[in-house]
CSV table of C-alpha atoms in Angstrom, one decimal:
chain,number,residue,atom,x,y,z
A,1,MET,CA,-22.7,-44.4,-24.7
A,2,SER,CA,-25.5,-43.2,-27.0
A,3,GLY,CA,-25.2,-43.0,-30.8
A,4,GLY,CA,-25.0,-39.2,-30.6
A,5,ALA,CA,-22.1,-39.2,-28.3
A,6,THR,CA,-20.2,-41.7,-30.5
A,7,ASN,CA,-20.8,-39.5,-33.5
A,8,ASP,CA,-19.6,-36.4,-31.6
A,9,ILE,CA,-16.3,-38.2,-30.7
A,10,VAL,CA,-15.8,-39.3,-34.3
A,11,MET,CA,-16.6,-35.8,-35.6
A,12,ASN,CA,-14.1,-34.2,-33.1
A,13,THR,CA,-11.4,-36.7,-34.0
A,14,TYR,CA,-12.0,-35.9,-37.6
A,15,LYS,CA,-11.7,-32.2,-36.9
A,16,VAL,CA,-8.6,-32.6,-34.8
A,17,ASP,CA,-7.0,-34.7,-37.7
A,18,LYS,CA,-7.9,-31.8,-40.1
A,19,LEU,CA,-6.3,-29.3,-37.7
A,20,ARG,CA,-3.2,-31.5,-37.4
A,21,GLU,CA,-2.9,-31.6,-41.2
A,22,ALA,CA,-3.4,-27.8,-41.5
A,23,VAL,CA,-0.7,-27.2,-38.8
A,24,LYS,CA,1.6,-29.6,-40.5
A,25,LEU,CA,1.2,-27.8,-43.8
A,26,ALA,CA,1.7,-24.4,-42.2
A,27,TYR,CA,4.9,-25.7,-40.4
A,28,GLU,CA,6.2,-27.1,-43.7
A,29,ALA,CA,5.5,-23.8,-45.4
A,30,GLY,CA,7.5,-22.1,-42.7
A,31,ILE,CA,10.4,-24.5,-43.3
A,32,ASP,CA,10.2,-23.8,-47.0
A,33,LEU,CA,10.3,-20.0,-46.3
A,34,GLY,CA,13.3,-20.5,-44.0
A,35,ASP,CA,11.2,-19.8,-40.9
A,36,PRO,CA,10.7,-22.9,-38.6
A,37,MET,CA,9.1,-20.6,-36.0
A,38,ILE,CA,6.2,-19.5,-38.3
A,39,LEU,CA,3.5,-20.7,-35.9
A,40,TYR,CA,5.1,-18.9,-32.9
A,41,ASN,CA,3.1,-15.9,-31.8
A,42,GLU,CA,1.0,-16.1,-35.1
A,43,ARG,CA,4.0,-15.1,-37.2
A,44,TYR,CA,2.3,-16.5,-40.2
A,45,VAL,CA,0.0,-13.5,-40.1
A,46,GLU,CA,3.1,-11.3,-40.8
A,47,TYR,CA,3.7,-13.2,-44.0
A,48,LEU,CA,0.1,-12.6,-45.1
A,49,ILE,CA,0.4,-8.8,-44.3
A,50,ALA,CA,3.8,-8.6,-46.1
A,51,ASP,CA,2.4,-10.4,-49.1
A,52,LYS,CA,-0.6,-8.0,-49.3
A,53,LEU,CA,1.7,-4.9,-49.0
A,54,GLY,CA,4.4,-6.2,-51.3
A,55,HIS,CA,7.0,-6.2,-48.4
A,56,THR,CA,9.7,-8.7,-47.7
A,57,LYS,CA,9.2,-10.7,-44.5
A,58,ASP,CA,12.0,-11.0,-42.1
A,59,GLU,CA,12.3,-14.6,-40.9
A,60,HIS,CA,14.0,-13.7,-37.6
A,61,THR,CA,12.0,-13.7,-34.4
A,62,GLN,CA,13.6,-10.5,-33.1
A,63,GLY,CA,13.8,-7.2,-35.0
A,64,ALA,CA,11.8,-5.9,-37.9
A,65,ASP,CA,8.7,-7.8,-38.9
A,66,ALA,CA,9.4,-7.1,-42.6
A,67,TYR,CA,11.0,-4.5,-44.9
A,68,ASN,CA,9.1,-2.1,-47.1
A,69,GLU,CA,9.7,-1.3,-50.8
A,70,LYS,CA,12.6,1.0,-49.7
A,71,GLY,CA,14.2,-1.8,-47.8
A,72,LEU,CA,13.5,-0.1,-44.4
A,73,PRO,CA,12.1,-2.0,-41.4
A,74,VAL,CA,8.4,-2.1,-40.7
A,75,GLU,CA,6.3,-3.3,-37.8
A,76,TYR,CA,3.0,-5.2,-38.1
A,77,LYS,CA,0.2,-5.6,-35.6
A,78,SER,CA,-3.0,-7.5,-36.3
A,79,ILE,CA,-6.3,-8.3,-34.7
A,80,ASN,CA,-8.6,-11.1,-35.5
A,81,LEU,CA,-12.2,-9.8,-36.1
A,82,ASP,CA,-13.6,-13.3,-35.5
A,83,SER,CA,-12.5,-13.2,-31.8
A,84,LYS,CA,-15.2,-12.4,-29.2
A,85,GLY,CA,-16.8,-9.0,-28.8
A,86,PRO,CA,-17.9,-6.2,-31.1
A,87,VAL,CA,-15.5,-5.0,-33.8
A,88,LYS,CA,-15.6,-1.4,-32.5
A,89,TYR,CA,-13.9,-2.6,-29.3
A,90,LYS,CA,-11.2,-4.7,-30.9
A,91,CYS,CA,-7.8,-3.2,-30.6
A,92,TRP,CA,-4.1,-3.6,-31.4
A,93,GLN,CA,-2.0,-4.2,-28.3
A,94,TRP,CA,1.4,-2.4,-27.8
A,95,HIS,CA,4.0,-3.4,-25.2
A,96,TRP,CA,6.6,-0.9,-26.1
A,97,ASN,CA,6.8,0.8,-22.8
A,98,LYS,CA,10.4,0.0,-21.9
A,99,PRO,CA,13.4,2.2,-23.0
A,100,SER,CA,15.0,-0.8,-24.9
A,101,LYS,CA,11.7,-1.4,-26.8
A,102,LEU,CA,11.4,2.4,-27.5
A,103,GLU,CA,14.8,2.4,-29.1
A,104,LYS,CA,13.8,-0.4,-31.5
A,105,LEU,CA,10.5,1.4,-32.3
A,106,LYS,CA,12.4,4.5,-33.3
A,107,GLN,CA,14.3,2.5,-35.9
A,108,VAL,CA,11.0,1.5,-37.7
A,109,ASP,CA,10.1,3.3,-40.9
A,110,GLN,CA,6.4,2.4,-40.9
A,111,ILE,CA,3.8,0.7,-38.7
A,112,PHE,CA,1.0,-1.3,-40.2
A,113,CYS,CA,-2.1,-2.5,-38.3
A,114,ALA,CA,-4.2,-5.2,-40.0
A,115,THR,CA,-7.6,-6.6,-39.3
A,116,ARG,CA,-8.2,-10.2,-40.3
A,117,ARG,CA,-10.7,-13.0,-40.3
A,118,GLY,CA,-8.8,-16.1,-39.7
A,119,ALA,CA,-6.2,-16.4,-42.4
A,120,GLU,CA,-7.7,-13.6,-44.6
A,121,ILE,CA,-6.3,-10.1,-44.2
A,122,ASP,CA,-9.3,-7.7,-44.2
A,123,GLU,CA,-8.0,-4.2,-44.0
A,124,ILE,CA,-4.6,-2.6,-43.3
A,125,TYR,CA,-4.0,0.8,-41.7
A,126,GLU,CA,-0.8,2.7,-41.3
A,127,LEU,CA,-0.1,4.4,-38.0
A,128,PRO,CA,2.5,7.2,-37.9
A,129,VAL,CA,5.6,6.0,-36.1
A,130,SER,CA,5.7,9.4,-34.3
A,131,VAL,CA,2.4,8.7,-32.6
A,132,ALA,CA,3.5,5.3,-31.3
A,133,VAL,CA,6.9,6.8,-30.1
A,134,SER,CA,5.1,9.6,-28.4
A,135,LEU,CA,2.7,7.3,-26.5
A,136,ALA,CA,5.6,5.0,-25.5
A,137,GLU,CA,7.7,7.9,-24.3
A,138,GLU,CA,4.7,9.1,-22.3
A,139,ARG,CA,4.3,5.7,-20.6
A,140,ILE,CA,8.0,5.5,-19.8
A,141,LEU,CA,8.0,9.0,-18.3
A,142,ASN,CA,4.9,8.2,-16.3
A,143,GLU,CA,6.5,5.0,-15.0
A,144,SER,CA,9.8,6.8,-14.1
A,145,THR,CA,7.8,9.5,-12.3
A,146,THR,CA,5.5,7.2,-10.4
A,147,GLY,CA,7.8,4.2,-10.0
A,148,VAL,CA,4.9,2.0,-11.1
A,149,PHE,CA,5.6,-0.2,-14.2
A,150,ASP,CA,2.6,-0.6,-16.4
A,151,LYS,CA,3.2,-3.8,-18.3
A,152,SER,CA,-0.1,-3.4,-20.2
A,153,GLY,CA,1.4,-1.0,-22.6
A,154,PHE,CA,-1.3,0.8,-24.7
A,155,SER,CA,-3.8,-0.1,-27.3
A,156,PHE,CA,-5.7,1.3,-30.3
A,157,THR,CA,-9.2,0.7,-31.7
A,158,ILE,CA,-9.7,1.4,-35.4
A,159,ASP,CA,-11.4,4.6,-34.6
A,160,LYS,CA,-8.6,5.7,-32.2
A,161,LEU,CA,-6.0,4.9,-34.8
A,162,LEU,CA,-7.8,7.0,-37.4
A,163,GLU,CA,-8.3,9.8,-34.8
A,164,LEU,CA,-4.5,9.9,-34.1
A,165,GLY,CA,-3.6,10.3,-37.8
A,166,GLY,CA,-3.6,6.8,-39.0
A,167,ARG,CA,-5.0,6.0,-42.5
A,168,LYS,CA,-6.3,3.0,-44.3
A,169,VAL,CA,-3.8,1.7,-47.0
A,170,ALA,CA,-5.3,-1.6,-48.1
């Protein structure tokens, strides 16, 4: 093995050790917050959004992501701007195209869509709940009419969210 290959292996081992330590710290923070599932489905991002908005994070894996200043349930979505592709094509994904999911959506007071770069929240937008409910109902009606279940749900780019009545809040 050449000297370069050995250095690459050592460098990778070092980076993996740093990653392991970071994950351990995040897991321990989750335990301290009462949320041992903090790494599941990037739930830690919800804590970052809640902190930025002054909300209270719900530690449960089902139900509201957090509660707003009125104590009402809110939903969070996030996209990582550091993932591949141009920012203008990045979008928030929605999989609320089942009647049971729609009923849960109707109980939400607000929907917040955040952009982030890694662990830093960049911007936060609010999407009117009525817009998401309307789109979900449209999908469900289409599926009941055609008999074809579209598991993809729907998505919004930043421009589309603003076009549909969303607004930047942070």
